[in-house]
Amino acid sequence: MTIIAGPCAVENREQAFAVAETIQRTGGEFFRGGAFKPRTSPYSFAGLGEEGLKILAEVRERFGLRVVTEALDESTVDLVEKYADMIQIGSRNMQNFTLLKRAGRSHLPVLLKRGMAATLEEWLLAAEYVMAEGNGNIVLCERGVRTFSQHARNTLDLAAIPAMRRLSHLPLIVDAAHGTGHNYMVGPLARAGVAAGADGVMIEVHPNPAKALSDGEQTLNLDEYQQLVRQLNAIQELVA
Ligand code: PEP
Ligand code: MN
């Protein structure tokens, strides 16, 4: 089971290092953090840009973690390639075909999030865009879809896990943070994702979620994260 954890956005060195230290100490291998953030409102914090990528490169150097970060367009893929280990393509960009093709020409693996209204077929065809350019290193990420339900930001589609297993050989992880939008739902749904057979989880973690510059309401603090890692490892043992 792979855990990709970290803050929604890289905010500064202290924040990133505090989270990275916890991830490393609890056996994690991957650090996530946005430097280019696709925000619903143009007035929200949109990330530190290249300065954020430099902090990610320091995290990699100092803590030996691999770093995953989002690229928003072709020019940010160029930058992400300079500093990171994996290119994230976000839900809003799942059908940005020029971006998918550019990622397909990259030497880096691609984390392809499900579009918030995408069918499994559309999601797989998006992956095909990357593969058709020569890059077969793709990890799919279920992050919830829009439904009529109002108790969660999105509806995490757990049935997509076994369904995708039938359709594709690609590894699949579950993002219970964006999939629910509420920190108290992250643990239950991440545990359910692993129990349902996901290859891993994505989790948003921040030393002080109440002060986070983005997605604080769906973010775990360091203690909550450590407890969840123990639970996920136990569930993984049972279903392996
Ligand atoms: C994120 O991972 O921070 C993010 C913006 O996710 P999504 O594209 O799934 O909304
Ligand atoms: Mn986020």
mmCIF file of C-alpha atoms and ligand atoms in Angstrom:
data_model
loop_
_atom_site.group_PDB
_atom_site.id
_atom_site.type_symbol
_atom_site.label_atom_id
_atom_site.label_comp_id
_atom_site.label_asym_id
_atom_site.label_seq_id
_atom_site.Cartn_x
_atom_site.Cartn_y
_atom_site.Cartn_z
ATOM 1 C CA MET A 1 0.000 0.000 0.000
ATOM 2 C CA THR A 2 1.292 3.370 -1.035
ATOM 3 C CA ILE A 3 0.562 6.492 0.958
ATOM 4 C CA ILE A 4 0.953 9.849 -0.761
ATOM 5 C CA ALA A 5 0.591 12.488 1.933
ATOM 6 C CA GLY A 6 1.281 16.148 2.450
ATOM 7 C CA PRO A 7 -0.337 19.540 2.543
ATOM 8 C CA CYS A 8 -2.788 20.654 -0.104
ATOM 9 C CA ALA A 9 -0.387 23.479 -0.919
ATOM 10 C CA VAL A 10 3.245 24.055 -0.047
ATOM 11 C CA GLU A 11 3.113 27.223 2.082
ATOM 12 C CA ASN A 12 6.631 27.570 3.447
ATOM 13 C CA ARG A 13 9.670 25.496 4.403
ATOM 14 C CA GLU A 14 8.685 24.998 8.063
ATOM 15 C CA GLN A 15 5.230 23.701 7.173
ATOM 16 C CA ALA A 16 6.527 21.335 4.494
ATOM 17 C CA PHE A 17 9.389 20.018 6.659
ATOM 18 C CA ALA A 18 7.128 19.363 9.672
ATOM 19 C CA VAL A 19 4.798 17.241 7.544
ATOM 20 C CA ALA A 20 7.668 15.519 5.709
ATOM 21 C CA GLU A 21 9.320 14.539 8.977
ATOM 22 C CA THR A 22 6.119 12.825 10.144
ATOM 23 C CA ILE A 23 5.643 11.046 6.819
ATOM 24 C CA GLN A 24 9.197 9.787 6.820
ATOM 25 C CA ARG A 25 9.056 8.641 10.448
ATOM 26 C CA THR A 26 5.846 6.671 9.847
ATOM 27 C CA GLY A 27 7.293 4.823 6.858
ATOM 28 C CA GLY A 28 5.832 6.922 4.048
ATOM 29 C CA GLU A 29 7.669 7.301 0.779
ATOM 30 C CA PHE A 30 5.761 9.986 -1.086
ATOM 31 C CA PHE A 31 5.170 13.638 -0.298
ATOM 32 C CA ARG A 32 2.483 15.644 -2.042
ATOM 33 C CA GLY A 33 2.163 19.416 -2.068
ATOM 34 C CA GLY A 34 0.761 21.837 -4.591
ATOM 35 C CA ALA A 35 2.893 24.643 -5.978
ATOM 36 C CA PHE A 36 0.418 25.471 -8.731
ATOM 37 C CA LYS A 37 -3.091 25.270 -7.346
ATOM 38 C CA PRO A 38 -6.213 25.215 -9.517
ATOM 39 C CA ARG A 39 -8.551 27.247 -7.259
ATOM 40 C CA THR A 40 -12.255 27.691 -7.817
ATOM 41 C CA SER A 41 -11.965 31.388 -6.957
ATOM 42 C CA PRO A 42 -9.311 33.570 -8.605
ATOM 43 C CA TYR A 43 -8.921 35.360 -5.251
ATOM 44 C CA SER A 44 -7.808 32.239 -3.349
ATOM 45 C CA PHE A 45 -4.191 31.312 -2.646
ATOM 46 C CA ALA A 46 -2.902 29.754 -5.872
ATOM 47 C CA GLY A 47 0.380 28.333 -4.628
ATOM 48 C CA LEU A 48 3.969 29.545 -4.413
ATOM 49 C CA GLY A 49 4.815 28.568 -7.989
ATOM 50 C CA GLU A 50 8.462 27.729 -8.656
ATOM 51 C CA GLU A 51 9.414 28.739 -5.119
ATOM 52 C CA GLY A 52 7.102 25.942 -3.911
ATOM 53 C CA LEU A 53 8.784 23.473 -6.261
ATOM 54 C CA LYS A 54 12.155 24.427 -4.777
ATOM 55 C CA ILE A 55 10.843 23.626 -1.298
ATOM 56 C CA LEU A 56 9.612 20.262 -2.620
ATOM 57 C CA ALA A 57 13.083 19.560 -3.997
ATOM 58 C CA GLU A 58 14.481 20.319 -0.537
ATOM 59 C CA VAL A 59 11.978 17.895 0.999
ATOM 60 C CA ARG A 60 13.177 15.219 -1.391
ATOM 61 C CA GLU A 61 16.822 15.914 -0.549
ATOM 62 C CA ARG A 62 16.418 16.179 3.195
ATOM 63 C CA PHE A 63 13.862 13.455 3.928
ATOM 64 C CA GLY A 64 14.459 11.047 1.047
ATOM 65 C CA LEU A 65 10.796 11.239 -0.011
ATOM 66 C CA ARG A 66 9.614 11.285 -3.613
ATOM 67 C CA VAL A 67 7.608 14.351 -4.416
ATOM 68 C CA VAL A 68 4.323 14.551 -6.290
ATOM 69 C CA THR A 69 2.951 17.881 -7.465
ATOM 70 C CA GLU A 70 0.351 19.199 -9.844
ATOM 71 C CA ALA A 71 1.022 20.694 -13.266
ATOM 72 C CA LEU A 72 -1.700 22.925 -14.656
ATOM 73 C CA ASP A 73 -0.554 23.294 -18.232
ATOM 74 C CA GLU A 74 2.289 22.468 -20.578
ATOM 75 C CA SER A 75 4.631 25.142 -19.238
ATOM 76 C CA THR A 76 4.192 23.999 -15.638
ATOM 77 C CA VAL A 77 5.021 20.422 -16.698
ATOM 78 C CA ASP A 78 8.422 21.788 -17.773
ATOM 79 C CA LEU A 79 8.926 23.193 -14.261
ATOM 80 C CA VAL A 80 7.567 20.149 -12.424
ATOM 81 C CA GLU A 81 9.990 17.970 -14.405
ATOM 82 C CA LYS A 82 12.877 20.038 -13.066
ATOM 83 C CA TYR A 83 12.033 19.518 -9.394
ATOM 84 C CA ALA A 84 9.612 16.639 -8.790
ATOM 85 C CA ASP A 85 9.259 12.866 -9.173
ATOM 86 C CA MET A 86 5.659 12.577 -10.317
ATOM 87 C CA ILE A 87 3.280 14.854 -12.223
ATOM 88 C CA GLN A 88 -0.222 15.196 -10.803
ATOM 89 C CA ILE A 89 -2.996 16.002 -13.232
ATOM 90 C CA GLY A 90 -5.965 17.346 -11.317
ATOM 91 C CA SER A 91 -9.635 16.616 -11.588
ATOM 92 C CA ARG A 92 -10.322 19.890 -13.410
ATOM 93 C CA ASN A 93 -7.739 18.995 -16.029
ATOM 94 C CA MET A 94 -8.542 15.337 -16.631
ATOM 95 C CA GLN A 95 -9.661 16.158 -20.148
ATOM 96 C CA ASN A 96 -7.112 18.851 -20.901
ATOM 97 C CA PHE A 97 -5.813 16.918 -23.868
ATOM 98 C CA THR A 98 -2.790 19.074 -24.662
ATOM 99 C CA LEU A 99 -1.691 18.713 -21.028
ATOM 100 C CA LEU A 100 -2.246 14.941 -21.150
ATOM 101 C CA LYS A 101 -0.169 14.665 -24.317
ATOM 102 C CA ARG A 102 2.624 16.741 -22.819
ATOM 103 C CA ALA A 103 2.632 14.491 -19.723
ATOM 104 C CA GLY A 104 2.767 11.544 -22.095
ATOM 105 C CA ARG A 105 6.080 12.845 -23.423
ATOM 106 C CA SER A 106 7.531 13.187 -19.926
ATOM 107 C CA HIS A 107 9.996 10.812 -18.305
ATOM 108 C CA LEU A 108 8.075 11.197 -15.025
ATOM 109 C CA PRO A 109 5.151 9.012 -13.920
ATOM 110 C CA VAL A 110 1.716 10.612 -13.934
ATOM 111 C CA LEU A 111 -0.910 10.672 -11.188
ATOM 112 C CA LEU A 112 -4.187 11.066 -13.045
ATOM 113 C CA LYS A 113 -7.099 12.186 -10.913
ATOM 114 C CA ARG A 114 -10.624 11.379 -11.967
ATOM 115 C CA GLY A 115 -12.588 14.280 -13.399
ATOM 116 C CA MET A 116 -15.363 15.328 -11.049
ATOM 117 C CA ALA A 117 -18.001 14.226 -13.559
ATOM 118 C CA ALA A 118 -16.052 11.625 -15.520
ATOM 119 C CA THR A 119 -17.228 8.113 -16.282
ATOM 120 C CA LEU A 120 -14.695 5.319 -15.892
ATOM 121 C CA GLU A 121 -14.436 5.107 -19.666
ATOM 122 C CA GLU A 122 -13.635 8.818 -20.009
ATOM 123 C CA TRP A 123 -11.060 8.508 -17.243
ATOM 124 C CA LEU A 124 -9.396 5.552 -18.943
ATOM 125 C CA LEU A 125 -9.385 7.333 -22.282
ATOM 126 C CA ALA A 126 -7.653 10.261 -20.583
ATOM 127 C CA ALA A 127 -5.019 7.760 -19.416
ATOM 128 C CA GLU A 128 -4.791 6.523 -23.010
ATOM 129 C CA TYR A 129 -3.877 10.050 -24.113
ATOM 130 C CA VAL A 130 -0.842 9.852 -21.833
ATOM 131 C CA MET A 131 0.025 6.308 -22.899
ATOM 132 C CA ALA A 132 -0.382 7.022 -26.593
ATOM 133 C CA GLU A 133 2.533 9.470 -26.345
ATOM 134 C CA GLY A 134 4.732 6.767 -24.842
ATOM 135 C CA ASN A 135 4.340 7.148 -21.075
ATOM 136 C CA GLY A 136 2.764 4.068 -19.503
ATOM 137 C CA ASN A 137 3.633 4.982 -15.929
ATOM 138 C CA ILE A 138 0.253 6.121 -14.732
ATOM 139 C CA VAL A 139 -1.451 5.885 -11.367
ATOM 140 C CA LEU A 140 -5.187 6.560 -11.251
ATOM 141 C CA CYS A 141 -6.691 8.459 -8.335
ATOM 142 C CA GLU A 142 -10.368 8.274 -7.374
ATOM 143 C CA ARG A 143 -11.217 11.620 -5.731
ATOM 144 C CA GLY A 144 -14.985 11.683 -5.715
ATOM 145 C CA VAL A 145 -17.590 12.861 -8.167
ATOM 146 C CA ARG A 146 -20.385 15.422 -8.058
ATOM 147 C CA THR A 147 -23.754 14.116 -6.937
ATOM 148 C CA PHE A 148 -26.939 15.499 -5.351
ATOM 149 C CA SER A 149 -25.557 14.637 -1.922
ATOM 150 C CA GLN A 150 -24.803 17.671 0.255
ATOM 151 C CA HIS A 151 -23.202 16.101 3.318
ATOM 152 C CA ALA A 152 -19.870 15.828 1.529
ATOM 153 C CA ARG A 153 -17.965 18.018 -0.952
ATOM 154 C CA ASN A 154 -17.929 15.109 -3.423
ATOM 155 C CA THR A 155 -19.175 11.543 -3.334
ATOM 156 C CA LEU A 156 -16.223 9.202 -3.100
ATOM 157 C CA ASP A 157 -16.984 6.408 -5.549
ATOM 158 C CA LEU A 158 -15.720 3.333 -3.749
ATOM 159 C CA ALA A 159 -17.383 1.027 -6.277
ATOM 160 C CA ALA A 160 -14.996 2.492 -8.849
ATOM 161 C CA ILE A 161 -12.202 0.512 -7.191
ATOM 162 C CA PRO A 162 -13.404 -3.009 -8.026
ATOM 163 C CA ALA A 163 -14.910 -1.727 -11.290
ATOM 164 C CA MET A 164 -11.580 -0.245 -12.396
ATOM 165 C CA ARG A 165 -9.805 -3.452 -11.399
ATOM 166 C CA ARG A 166 -11.836 -5.261 -14.046
ATOM 167 C CA LEU A 167 -11.137 -2.695 -16.720
ATOM 168 C CA SER A 168 -7.510 -1.787 -16.256
ATOM 169 C CA HIS A 169 -4.151 -2.957 -14.993
ATOM 170 C CA LEU A 170 -3.253 0.539 -13.794
ATOM 171 C CA PRO A 171 -2.618 1.094 -10.076
ATOM 172 C CA LEU A 172 -5.427 2.957 -8.343
ATOM 173 C CA ILE A 173 -5.343 5.066 -5.199
ATOM 174 C CA VAL A 174 -8.095 6.806 -3.261
ATOM 175 C CA ASP A 175 -8.157 10.452 -2.166
ATOM 176 C CA ALA A 176 -10.575 10.661 0.757
ATOM 177 C CA ALA A 177 -9.745 14.337 1.415
ATOM 178 C CA HIS A 178 -11.089 15.781 -1.840
ATOM 179 C CA GLY A 179 -13.501 12.862 -1.960
ATOM 180 C CA THR A 180 -15.320 14.065 1.163
ATOM 181 C CA GLY A 181 -14.206 17.614 1.986
ATOM 182 C CA HIS A 182 -14.415 16.996 5.753
ATOM 183 C CA ASN A 183 -11.538 15.954 7.970
ATOM 184 C CA TYR A 184 -13.756 13.728 10.145
ATOM 185 C CA MET A 185 -14.685 11.696 7.042
ATOM 186 C CA VAL A 186 -11.127 11.212 5.796
ATOM 187 C CA GLY A 187 -10.230 8.351 8.163
ATOM 188 C CA PRO A 188 -13.381 6.266 7.603
ATOM 189 C CA LEU A 189 -13.279 6.656 3.818
ATOM 190 C CA ALA A 190 -9.528 6.103 3.473
ATOM 191 C CA ARG A 191 -9.909 2.923 5.542
ATOM 192 C CA ALA A 192 -12.818 1.856 3.342
ATOM 193 C CA GLY A 193 -10.753 2.527 0.227
ATOM 194 C CA VAL A 194 -7.948 0.265 1.375
ATOM 195 C CA ALA A 195 -10.463 -2.383 2.455
ATOM 196 C CA ALA A 196 -12.028 -2.183 -1.018
ATOM 197 C CA GLY A 197 -8.681 -2.979 -2.605
ATOM 198 C CA ALA A 198 -7.101 0.345 -3.497
ATOM 199 C CA ASP A 199 -3.332 0.240 -4.006
ATOM 200 C CA GLY A 200 -2.919 3.282 -1.832
ATOM 201 C CA VAL A 201 -4.321 6.515 -0.516
ATOM 202 C CA MET A 202 -3.731 10.225 -0.852
ATOM 203 C CA ILE A 203 -4.085 12.198 2.368
ATOM 204 C CA GLU A 204 -3.843 15.929 3.060
ATOM 205 C CA VAL A 205 -1.830 16.719 6.192
ATOM 206 C CA HIS A 206 -0.883 20.043 7.783
ATOM 207 C CA PRO A 207 0.703 20.928 11.150
ATOM 208 C CA ASN A 208 -2.221 23.279 11.808
ATOM 209 C CA PRO A 209 -5.168 22.596 9.468
ATOM 210 C CA ALA A 210 -7.147 25.554 10.858
ATOM 211 C CA LYS A 211 -4.448 27.856 9.475
ATOM 212 C CA ALA A 212 -3.978 26.080 6.126
ATOM 213 C CA LEU A 213 -4.099 28.338 3.066
ATOM 214 C CA SER A 214 -6.144 25.766 1.155
ATOM 215 C CA ASP A 215 -8.390 22.787 1.955
ATOM 216 C CA GLY A 216 -7.911 23.037 5.742
ATOM 217 C CA GLU A 217 -11.378 21.618 6.429
ATOM 218 C CA GLN A 218 -10.452 18.281 4.843
ATOM 219 C CA THR A 219 -6.919 18.132 6.227
ATOM 220 C CA LEU A 220 -5.591 15.937 9.059
ATOM 221 C CA ASN A 221 -3.156 17.189 11.679
ATOM 222 C CA LEU A 222 0.066 15.293 12.355
ATOM 223 C CA ASP A 223 -1.380 13.173 15.197
ATOM 224 C CA GLU A 224 -4.494 12.243 13.242
ATOM 225 C CA TYR A 225 -2.309 11.291 10.287
ATOM 226 C CA GLN A 226 -0.095 9.019 12.354
ATOM 227 C CA GLN A 227 -3.068 7.243 13.850
ATOM 228 C CA LEU A 228 -4.612 6.732 10.409
ATOM 229 C CA VAL A 229 -1.389 5.265 9.028
ATOM 230 C CA ARG A 230 -1.437 2.625 11.783
ATOM 231 C CA GLN A 231 -5.045 1.756 10.972
ATOM 232 C CA LEU A 232 -4.426 1.597 7.224
ATOM 233 C CA ASN A 233 -1.464 -0.706 7.707
ATOM 234 C CA ALA A 234 -3.612 -3.035 9.828
ATOM 235 C CA ILE A 235 -6.390 -3.114 7.223
ATOM 236 C CA GLN A 236 -3.887 -3.707 4.450
ATOM 237 C CA GLU A 237 -2.585 -6.777 6.320
ATOM 238 C CA LEU A 238 -6.102 -8.175 6.510
ATOM 239 C CA VAL A 239 -6.992 -7.729 2.855
ATOM 240 C CA ALA A 240 -3.592 -8.527 1.312
HETATM 241 C C1 PEP B 1 -5.353 18.428 -4.943
HETATM 242 O O1 PEP B 1 -4.924 17.253 -4.949
HETATM 243 O O2 PEP B 1 -4.935 19.290 -4.147
HETATM 244 C C2 PEP B 1 -6.449 18.792 -5.862
HETATM 245 C C3 PEP B 1 -6.634 20.050 -6.281
HETATM 246 O O3 PEP B 1 -7.240 17.743 -6.180
HETATM 247 P P1 PEP B 1 -8.410 17.583 -7.266
HETATM 248 O O4 PEP B 1 -7.793 17.869 -8.588
HETATM 249 O O5 PEP B 1 -8.827 16.157 -7.084
HETATM 250 O O6 PEP B 1 -9.494 18.553 -6.886
HETATM 251 MN MN MN B 2 -6.396 20.068 -1.894
#
